[in-house]
Amino acid sequence: MADSMSGRAVRRLLQCLAVLAVPVHLLIAATAYGAGSADGSVTYCADPDWAPYETITADGRHQGIAADLLALVSERSGLALSPLPTRDWEDSLAAVRDGRCRFLSFLNRTPKREEWLAFTEPLFVDPNVLVTRESHDFIADLAGLGGETMVLPKGTSTEERVRRDFPDLRIVVVDSEAEAFAMVSHGKADMTLRSLTVAVFTIKTAGWFNLKVAGHLPGYENLLRIGVRRDEPELLAALDRGVRTISAAERTAIANRHVAIQVQSPLDPWTLAKLLAIPAAVILTSLFWIVKLMRVNERLRVQSRTDVLTGLANRSHLNDVCRAEMERAARYGRPFSIILIDLDHFKQVNDRYGHVFGDRVLIEFAALARQALRGTDTVGRWGGEEFLILCPEAGPEAAFALAERLRRTIRGYDFSNGHRQTGSFGVAGVRDGDSMDRLLIRADNALYRAKDEGRDRVVLDSDDSDGGGGEGDGRPGRAFSRTACPAD
């Protein structure tokens, strides 16, 4: 009897505990992140004037695409969030730096921002487009428009990247998106680079119908994230969990809810519809031809940069990349090296087996080279059986080690029909005041020394090696000068 009563008491106790149970992650979130504002919510800052992404109303409410997405994050992470009104974007950045806010709601990740912010997964993805007046030509290559003026709102990640990637453009900075579009519309600037969502919203709502989308920059997509102070890892993790629950369909629905035409006009609806139909048709037609031209230009661009046989970069593209990397190395004081390769006795391969077999060997070598290199390196066909590897952020010693690894890979590889192939390598690193021709000549001289000394070896330009050679004998240093051919 006592045992029966005891069992019933235990069961009732367990039932009470089950009723009182709360979702653990919500309880943890409420406890860990409740501090921030007077009501216990987490305080954050936004851009107060970035429609349709986000704005702060006069009564301090957060509105826009970012606000709706953040509401889903709040609901699904269990965090109560409250915005802190600020004067402008610069004030929002300052508020997070000094601790008035704990995170920023909607921004791109950049190296400078990563110094003091940690970022969630992207909350919203939106491409950047070039907006010009109707009279401006379609822009296929922004690098070819040196001297033209681009206007950008101040303090954006786009400004940082454009100044770095397109130094020949003249950049003008203004206080807001509206000022940027107005300067282009009034002919005071040639173009602006803004997100597609903002561009379409601004052109339609502000009535800038003399503007058009004239192109876009691949790789300049806006990956808009939540940026959290680096001393708040638990808050970052909680927000990131909420971001990951938002589906693509939910993001699209929220964007479509905000990017709509809202026009206040005394015109009757029929007249207004006719007036809007013309620019809408122009925009749609322009977008159609822009996409079509971009696809054609991309195919032509790839063909113009690629060696047809091997699929590697061709000599023209190697020249462009080498020149750009040398300029970057000189500007920022970074290391840069090159490796020149010649496949040994390749004429004998063609004479003995025929050019079809020789082509197959070149294709197989190209695949080996791709696999052996770092993601930042560029390999291309320099001509015939010669290849060139460009190694940014690599000094001569590092490039020497890379070349030696590739040399061993080639030597141990069974090419078609069991053919064995070796290669000779010349390595040179960039020096202060170097020109591209001088760098290539030094790599070429090192290559010829490798061939003169018996082939199947790596030689580093003697002035790049660290000691070891006899004084005045012209030989490279012992540590990095060459690799002796291993015995068979």
Coordinates of C-alpha atoms in Angstrom, one line a residue:
M1 CA 0.0 0.0 0.0
A2 CA 2.8 2.4 0.9
D3 CA 4.7 1.5 -2.2
S4 CA 1.6 2.2 -4.3
M5 CA 1.1 5.6 -2.7
S6 CA 4.7 6.5 -3.2
G7 CA 4.5 5.6 -6.9
R8 CA 1.5 7.8 -7.4
A9 CA 3.3 10.7 -5.7
V10 CA 6.3 10.4 -7.9
R11 CA 4.1 10.3 -11.1
R12 CA 2.2 13.5 -10.0
L13 CA 5.6 15.2 -9.3
L14 CA 6.8 14.3 -12.8
Q15 CA 3.6 15.6 -14.4
C16 CA 4.0 19.0 -12.6
L17 CA 7.6 19.3 -13.8
A18 CA 6.5 18.6 -17.4
V19 CA 3.8 21.3 -17.2
L20 CA 6.4 23.8 -15.9
A21 CA 9.0 22.9 -18.5
V22 CA 9.9 25.8 -20.9
P23 CA 11.8 25.6 -24.2
V24 CA 15.4 25.5 -23.0
H25 CA 16.9 27.7 -25.7
L26 CA 14.3 30.5 -24.9
L27 CA 15.0 30.3 -21.2
I28 CA 18.8 30.5 -21.8
A29 CA 18.3 33.4 -24.3
A30 CA 16.2 35.4 -21.9
T31 CA 18.7 34.9 -19.1
A32 CA 21.9 35.4 -21.1
Y33 CA 20.9 38.3 -23.3
G34 CA 18.2 40.1 -21.4
A35 CA 20.5 43.0 -20.3
G36 CA 20.6 45.9 -22.7
S37 CA 17.7 48.3 -22.4
A38 CA 15.4 49.3 -19.5
D39 CA 12.9 46.6 -20.4
G40 CA 15.5 43.8 -20.6
S41 CA 15.7 43.6 -24.4
V42 CA 18.9 43.6 -26.5
T43 CA 19.6 47.1 -27.9
Y44 CA 20.7 47.4 -31.6
C45 CA 21.4 50.1 -34.1
A46 CA 20.3 50.5 -37.7
D47 CA 20.8 52.8 -40.6
P48 CA 18.0 55.4 -40.0
D49 CA 17.8 56.4 -43.7
W50 CA 18.3 53.4 -46.1
A51 CA 14.9 52.7 -47.6
P52 CA 13.7 50.2 -48.5
Y53 CA 16.2 48.2 -46.5
E54 CA 15.6 50.0 -43.2
T55 CA 14.6 53.3 -41.7
I56 CA 13.9 54.6 -38.2
T57 CA 10.6 56.5 -37.8
A58 CA 10.2 59.7 -35.8
D59 CA 8.7 57.7 -32.9
G60 CA 11.8 55.3 -33.0
R61 CA 10.3 52.3 -34.8
H62 CA 12.5 50.2 -37.1
Q63 CA 10.9 49.7 -40.5
G64 CA 11.8 48.0 -43.8
I65 CA 13.2 44.8 -45.2
A66 CA 15.8 44.5 -42.4
A67 CA 13.2 45.2 -39.7
D68 CA 10.9 42.4 -40.9
L69 CA 13.8 39.9 -41.2
L70 CA 15.0 40.9 -37.7
A71 CA 11.5 40.3 -36.3
L72 CA 11.7 36.7 -37.6
V73 CA 15.2 36.3 -36.0
S74 CA 13.8 37.7 -32.7
E75 CA 10.8 35.4 -32.7
R76 CA 12.9 32.2 -33.5
S77 CA 15.9 32.9 -31.3
G78 CA 13.9 33.9 -28.3
L79 CA 15.6 37.3 -28.0
A80 CA 13.7 40.5 -27.3
L81 CA 15.2 43.2 -29.5
S82 CA 14.8 47.0 -29.4
P83 CA 16.3 49.6 -31.8
L84 CA 18.2 52.7 -30.5
P85 CA 17.5 55.7 -32.8
T86 CA 20.6 57.5 -34.1
R87 CA 21.2 60.6 -36.3
D88 CA 22.7 58.7 -39.2
W89 CA 24.8 55.7 -40.2
E90 CA 28.0 57.1 -38.8
D91 CA 26.3 57.6 -35.5
S92 CA 25.1 54.0 -35.6
L93 CA 28.6 52.8 -36.1
A94 CA 29.8 54.9 -33.2
A95 CA 27.0 53.7 -30.9
V96 CA 28.1 50.0 -31.4
R97 CA 31.8 50.9 -30.9
D98 CA 31.1 52.7 -27.6
G99 CA 28.6 50.0 -26.3
R100 CA 25.4 51.9 -26.6
C101 CA 24.2 49.2 -29.0
R102 CA 25.2 45.6 -29.1
F103 CA 24.9 44.9 -32.8
L104 CA 24.1 46.5 -36.2
S105 CA 21.1 45.1 -38.0
F106 CA 22.0 45.1 -41.7
L107 CA 25.4 45.6 -43.3
N108 CA 28.1 44.1 -45.5
R109 CA 31.2 42.3 -44.0
T110 CA 34.5 44.0 -44.8
P111 CA 38.0 43.5 -43.5
K112 CA 37.9 46.8 -41.6
R113 CA 34.6 46.0 -40.0
E114 CA 35.8 42.5 -39.1
E115 CA 38.5 44.1 -36.8
W116 CA 35.7 45.0 -34.3
L117 CA 32.6 43.1 -35.5
A118 CA 31.7 39.4 -35.9
F119 CA 29.0 38.5 -38.5
T120 CA 26.1 36.1 -38.8
E121 CA 25.3 34.2 -42.0
P122 CA 23.8 36.5 -44.7
L123 CA 20.4 37.7 -43.8
F124 CA 19.7 39.0 -47.3
V125 CA 21.6 38.8 -50.7
D126 CA 21.2 41.6 -53.3
P127 CA 23.4 42.3 -56.4
N128 CA 24.9 45.8 -56.9
V129 CA 24.1 47.5 -60.2
L130 CA 25.6 50.5 -62.1
V131 CA 23.0 53.3 -62.5
T132 CA 23.6 56.0 -65.1
R133 CA 21.5 58.4 -67.2
E134 CA 19.7 57.0 -70.2
S135 CA 22.3 58.5 -72.6
H136 CA 25.2 56.6 -71.1
D137 CA 26.5 53.5 -72.9
F138 CA 26.1 50.0 -71.4
I139 CA 29.0 49.3 -69.0
A140 CA 30.7 46.0 -69.7
D141 CA 34.0 46.7 -68.1
L142 CA 34.2 49.4 -65.4
A143 CA 38.0 49.3 -65.4
G144 CA 37.9 50.8 -68.9
L145 CA 36.1 54.0 -67.7
G146 CA 39.1 55.7 -66.0
G147 CA 38.4 59.4 -65.4
E148 CA 34.6 59.1 -65.0
T149 CA 32.9 60.1 -61.8
M150 CA 31.1 57.7 -59.5
V151 CA 29.1 59.1 -56.6
L152 CA 28.5 57.0 -53.4
P153 CA 27.0 57.5 -50.0
K154 CA 29.7 57.9 -47.4
G155 CA 30.8 55.1 -45.0
T156 CA 29.7 52.2 -47.2
S157 CA 31.6 48.9 -47.9
T158 CA 31.1 49.6 -51.6
E159 CA 33.2 52.8 -51.3
E160 CA 36.1 50.8 -49.7
R161 CA 36.1 48.2 -52.5
V162 CA 35.7 50.5 -55.5
R163 CA 38.5 52.7 -54.3
R164 CA 40.7 49.6 -54.1
D165 CA 39.7 47.9 -57.3
F166 CA 39.2 50.9 -59.6
P167 CA 41.8 53.5 -58.7
D168 CA 41.3 55.4 -62.0
L169 CA 37.7 56.3 -61.2
R170 CA 37.0 59.7 -59.5
I171 CA 35.0 59.0 -56.3
V172 CA 32.6 61.6 -54.9
V173 CA 31.0 60.9 -51.5
V174 CA 27.6 62.3 -50.4
D175 CA 25.5 62.0 -47.3
S176 CA 22.6 59.9 -48.6
E177 CA 21.3 57.5 -51.3
A178 CA 18.9 60.2 -52.5
E179 CA 21.8 62.7 -53.1
A180 CA 23.8 60.1 -55.0
F181 CA 20.9 59.4 -57.4
A182 CA 20.2 63.1 -57.7
M183 CA 23.8 63.9 -58.8
V184 CA 23.6 61.3 -61.5
S185 CA 20.2 62.5 -62.7
H186 CA 21.4 66.1 -62.9
G187 CA 24.6 65.2 -64.7
K188 CA 26.9 66.1 -61.8
A189 CA 28.3 62.5 -61.8
D190 CA 28.4 59.8 -64.4
M191 CA 27.2 56.9 -62.3
T192 CA 26.5 55.3 -58.9
L193 CA 26.8 51.7 -57.8
R194 CA 24.0 50.7 -55.6
S195 CA 22.0 47.5 -54.7
L196 CA 19.4 46.5 -57.2
T197 CA 16.6 46.7 -54.6
V198 CA 17.6 50.2 -53.6
A199 CA 18.0 51.3 -57.2
V200 CA 14.6 50.1 -58.4
F201 CA 12.9 51.5 -55.3
T202 CA 14.5 54.9 -55.6
I203 CA 14.1 55.3 -59.3
K204 CA 10.4 54.4 -59.1
T205 CA 9.4 56.3 -55.9
A206 CA 11.5 59.4 -56.5
G207 CA 10.6 59.6 -60.2
W208 CA 14.2 59.5 -61.6
F209 CA 12.9 58.2 -65.0
N210 CA 16.0 59.6 -66.8
L211 CA 18.1 56.9 -65.0
K212 CA 18.7 53.3 -66.1
V213 CA 20.5 50.2 -64.9
A214 CA 23.6 50.2 -67.2
G215 CA 25.4 47.0 -65.9
H216 CA 26.6 45.2 -62.9
L217 CA 29.9 44.1 -61.3
P218 CA 30.3 40.4 -60.8
G219 CA 31.5 39.6 -57.3
Y220 CA 30.0 42.8 -55.8
E221 CA 26.9 41.2 -54.4
N222 CA 25.6 42.6 -51.1
L223 CA 25.7 39.8 -48.6
L224 CA 23.9 41.7 -45.8
R225 CA 24.4 40.3 -42.3
I226 CA 24.0 41.2 -38.7
G227 CA 27.2 42.6 -37.2
V228 CA 27.8 41.9 -33.5
R229 CA 30.4 43.3 -31.2
R230 CA 33.3 40.9 -31.0
D231 CA 33.0 40.7 -27.2
E232 CA 29.5 39.1 -27.6
P233 CA 30.0 35.6 -28.9
E234 CA 26.9 34.1 -27.2
L235 CA 24.7 36.9 -28.7
L236 CA 26.2 36.2 -32.1
A237 CA 25.5 32.5 -31.8
A238 CA 21.8 33.1 -30.8
L239 CA 21.2 35.6 -33.6
D240 CA 22.9 33.2 -36.2
R241 CA 20.5 30.4 -35.1
G242 CA 17.6 32.7 -35.9
V243 CA 19.0 33.8 -39.2
R244 CA 19.5 30.2 -40.3
T245 CA 15.8 29.4 -39.8
I246 CA 14.6 32.0 -42.4
S247 CA 13.8 30.4 -45.8
A248 CA 14.5 31.8 -49.2
A249 CA 10.7 32.1 -49.8
E250 CA 10.3 34.2 -46.6
R251 CA 13.1 36.5 -47.6
T252 CA 11.6 37.0 -51.1
A253 CA 8.1 37.6 -49.7
I254 CA 9.5 40.3 -47.3
A255 CA 11.5 42.0 -50.1
N256 CA 8.4 42.1 -52.5
R257 CA 6.3 43.6 -49.7
H258 CA 8.6 46.6 -49.6
V259 CA 9.8 47.2 -53.1
A260 CA 6.5 48.5 -54.6
I261 CA 5.5 51.6 -56.5
Q262 CA 3.9 54.2 -54.1
V263 CA 3.0 57.4 -56.0
Q264 CA 1.0 60.3 -54.6
S265 CA -0.3 62.4 -57.5
P266 CA -3.4 64.4 -58.4
L267 CA -3.5 62.6 -61.8
D268 CA -6.4 60.2 -62.4
P269 CA -5.5 56.5 -62.2
W270 CA -5.8 55.9 -66.0
T271 CA -3.4 58.8 -66.9
L272 CA -1.0 57.7 -64.1
A273 CA -1.0 54.1 -65.4
K274 CA -0.1 55.3 -68.9
L275 CA 2.7 57.5 -67.6
L276 CA 4.1 54.6 -65.6
A277 CA 3.8 52.1 -68.4
I278 CA 6.4 53.8 -70.5
P279 CA 9.3 53.8 -68.0
A280 CA 8.3 50.4 -66.8
A281 CA 8.6 49.1 -70.4
V282 CA 11.9 50.9 -70.8
I283 CA 13.3 49.4 -67.5
L284 CA 12.1 45.8 -68.4
T285 CA 13.5 46.1 -72.0
S286 CA 16.8 47.5 -70.7
L287 CA 17.1 44.7 -68.1
F288 CA 16.4 42.0 -70.8
W289 CA 19.1 43.4 -73.1
I290 CA 21.5 43.9 -70.2
V291 CA 21.2 40.3 -69.1
K292 CA 21.6 39.1 -72.7
L293 CA 24.6 41.3 -73.4
M294 CA 26.2 40.4 -70.1
R295 CA 26.0 36.7 -71.0
V296 CA 27.5 37.3 -74.4
N297 CA 30.3 39.5 -72.9
E298 CA 31.0 36.9 -70.2
R299 CA 31.5 34.2 -72.9
L300 CA 33.7 36.5 -74.9
R301 CA 35.7 37.6 -71.8
V302 CA 36.3 33.9 -70.9
Q303 CA 37.4 33.0 -74.4
S304 CA 39.7 36.0 -74.6
R305 CA 41.5 35.0 -71.4
T306 CA 41.7 31.2 -71.9
D307 CA 44.1 28.9 -73.7
V308 CA 41.9 26.8 -75.9
L309 CA 43.8 23.5 -75.5
T310 CA 44.5 23.4 -71.8
G311 CA 41.8 25.6 -70.4
L312 CA 44.4 27.6 -68.5
A313 CA 44.9 31.3 -68.6
N314 CA 46.5 32.5 -71.9
R315 CA 49.5 34.8 -72.2
S316 CA 47.3 37.9 -72.5
H317 CA 45.5 37.2 -69.3
L318 CA 48.7 36.3 -67.5
N319 CA 50.2 39.6 -68.5
D320 CA 47.1 41.4 -67.1
V321 CA 47.2 39.5 -63.8
C322 CA 51.0 39.8 -63.4
R323 CA 50.8 43.6 -64.0
A324 CA 48.0 44.0 -61.4
E325 CA 49.7 41.8 -58.8
M326 CA 53.0 43.7 -59.2
E327 CA 51.2 47.0 -58.7
R328 CA 49.5 45.6 -55.6
A329 CA 52.8 44.3 -54.3
A330 CA 54.5 47.6 -54.8
R331 CA 51.6 49.6 -53.3
Y332 CA 51.2 47.5 -50.1
G333 CA 54.7 46.1 -49.8
R334 CA 53.6 42.5 -50.2
P335 CA 55.6 39.6 -51.6
F336 CA 55.0 38.3 -55.1
S337 CA 56.9 35.6 -57.1
I338 CA 56.7 33.9 -60.4
I339 CA 57.6 30.4 -61.7
L340 CA 58.5 29.8 -65.3
I341 CA 58.2 26.1 -66.4
D342 CA 59.5 24.3 -69.5
L343 CA 58.6 20.6 -70.2
D344 CA 61.8 18.9 -70.9
H345 CA 62.6 17.5 -74.4
F346 CA 59.0 18.2 -75.5
K347 CA 60.0 18.5 -79.2
Q348 CA 61.1 14.9 -79.0
V349 CA 57.7 13.9 -77.6
N350 CA 56.0 15.5 -80.6
D351 CA 58.5 14.1 -83.1
R352 CA 58.2 10.6 -81.7
Y353 CA 54.6 10.2 -80.8
G354 CA 52.9 13.0 -82.8
H355 CA 51.2 16.3 -81.9
V356 CA 47.9 14.7 -80.8
F357 CA 49.8 12.8 -78.1
G358 CA 51.8 15.9 -77.3
D359 CA 48.6 17.8 -76.8
R360 CA 47.4 15.2 -74.4
V361 CA 50.5 15.5 -72.3
L362 CA 50.0 19.3 -72.1
I363 CA 46.4 18.8 -71.0
E364 CA 47.4 16.3 -68.3
F365 CA 50.1 18.7 -67.1
A366 CA 47.6 21.5 -66.9
A367 CA 45.4 19.4 -64.6
L368 CA 48.4 18.5 -62.4
A369 CA 49.3 22.2 -62.1
R370 CA 45.8 23.2 -61.1
Q371 CA 45.7 20.6 -58.3
A372 CA 49.2 21.5 -56.9
L373 CA 48.6 25.2 -56.6
R374 CA 47.0 27.4 -53.9
G375 CA 43.7 29.0 -54.6
T376 CA 45.3 32.4 -54.9
D377 CA 47.8 31.3 -57.6
T378 CA 47.3 31.7 -61.3
V379 CA 48.7 29.3 -63.8
G380 CA 48.7 29.8 -67.6
R381 CA 50.2 28.7 -70.8
W382 CA 53.0 31.1 -71.7
G383 CA 53.7 29.5 -75.1
G384 CA 54.2 26.1 -76.6
E385 CA 55.4 23.9 -73.8
E386 CA 56.2 26.8 -71.5
F387 CA 53.9 27.7 -68.5
L388 CA 53.9 30.5 -66.0
I389 CA 52.6 30.5 -62.4
L390 CA 51.9 33.8 -60.6
C391 CA 52.2 33.5 -56.8
P392 CA 50.8 36.5 -54.9
E393 CA 51.6 36.7 -51.2
A394 CA 54.5 34.3 -51.7
G395 CA 58.2 35.2 -51.4
P396 CA 60.9 33.5 -53.5
E397 CA 61.5 30.7 -50.9
A398 CA 57.8 29.8 -50.7
A399 CA 57.5 29.9 -54.6
F400 CA 60.6 27.7 -54.7
A401 CA 59.0 25.1 -52.4
L402 CA 55.8 25.2 -54.5
A403 CA 57.8 24.6 -57.7
E404 CA 59.7 21.7 -56.2
R405 CA 56.5 20.1 -55.1
L406 CA 55.1 20.4 -58.6
R407 CA 58.4 19.1 -60.1
R408 CA 58.2 16.0 -58.0
T409 CA 54.5 15.5 -58.9
I410 CA 55.3 15.7 -62.7
R411 CA 58.2 13.3 -62.4
G412 CA 56.2 10.7 -60.6
Y413 CA 53.1 10.9 -62.8
D414 CA 52.2 8.3 -65.4
F415 CA 51.2 10.3 -68.5
S416 CA 49.3 8.7 -71.4
N417 CA 50.8 5.4 -72.7
G418 CA 53.1 5.2 -69.7
H419 CA 55.1 8.2 -70.9
R420 CA 57.4 9.8 -68.2
Q421 CA 57.8 13.6 -68.4
T422 CA 59.9 16.0 -66.4
G423 CA 60.1 19.8 -66.2
S424 CA 62.6 22.5 -65.6
F425 CA 61.7 25.5 -63.3
G426 CA 62.9 29.0 -63.0
V427 CA 61.8 31.0 -59.9
A428 CA 62.1 34.8 -59.3
G429 CA 60.6 37.2 -56.7
V430 CA 59.7 40.8 -57.2
R431 CA 62.1 43.5 -55.9
D432 CA 61.7 47.2 -55.2
G433 CA 61.5 49.1 -58.4
D434 CA 61.0 46.0 -60.5
S435 CA 59.3 46.1 -63.9
M436 CA 57.3 43.1 -65.2
D437 CA 59.9 42.6 -68.0
R438 CA 62.8 42.5 -65.5
L439 CA 61.0 40.0 -63.3
L440 CA 60.3 37.7 -66.3
I441 CA 63.9 38.0 -67.6
R442 CA 65.2 36.9 -64.2
A443 CA 62.8 33.9 -64.1
D444 CA 63.8 33.1 -67.7
N445 CA 67.5 33.2 -66.9
A446 CA 66.9 30.9 -63.9
L447 CA 65.0 28.5 -66.2
Y448 CA 67.8 28.4 -68.7
R449 CA 70.3 27.6 -65.9
A450 CA 68.0 24.7 -64.8
K451 CA 68.2 23.3 -68.4
D452 CA 71.9 23.9 -68.7
E453 CA 72.5 22.1 -65.4
G454 CA 70.7 18.9 -66.6
R455 CA 67.0 19.7 -66.5
D456 CA 64.4 18.2 -64.1
R457 CA 65.3 20.8 -61.4
V458 CA 64.3 24.1 -59.9
V459 CA 66.6 27.1 -59.9
L460 CA 65.9 30.3 -58.0
D461 CA 67.2 33.6 -59.4
S462 CA 70.6 34.0 -57.6
D463 CA 69.9 37.4 -56.2
D464 CA 66.8 36.1 -54.5
S465 CA 68.6 33.3 -52.6
D466 CA 70.0 33.6 -49.1
G467 CA 73.8 33.0 -49.2
G468 CA 75.5 29.8 -50.0
G469 CA 77.0 30.6 -53.5
G470 CA 80.7 31.4 -53.9
E471 CA 81.4 35.1 -53.9
G472 CA 81.2 36.4 -57.5
D473 CA 80.7 33.0 -59.0
G474 CA 77.1 33.7 -60.1
R475 CA 75.8 30.5 -58.6
P476 CA 72.6 30.7 -56.4
G477 CA 72.7 30.1 -52.7
R478 CA 72.8 26.6 -51.3
A479 CA 69.5 26.9 -49.3
F480 CA 67.2 27.8 -52.1
S481 CA 69.2 27.7 -55.3
R482 CA 68.2 24.5 -57.0
T483 CA 67.1 21.0 -56.7
A484 CA 69.3 18.2 -57.9
C485 CA 67.7 15.6 -60.1
P486 CA 67.0 12.5 -58.0
A487 CA 68.7 9.3 -59.0
D488 CA 66.5 6.9 -61.0

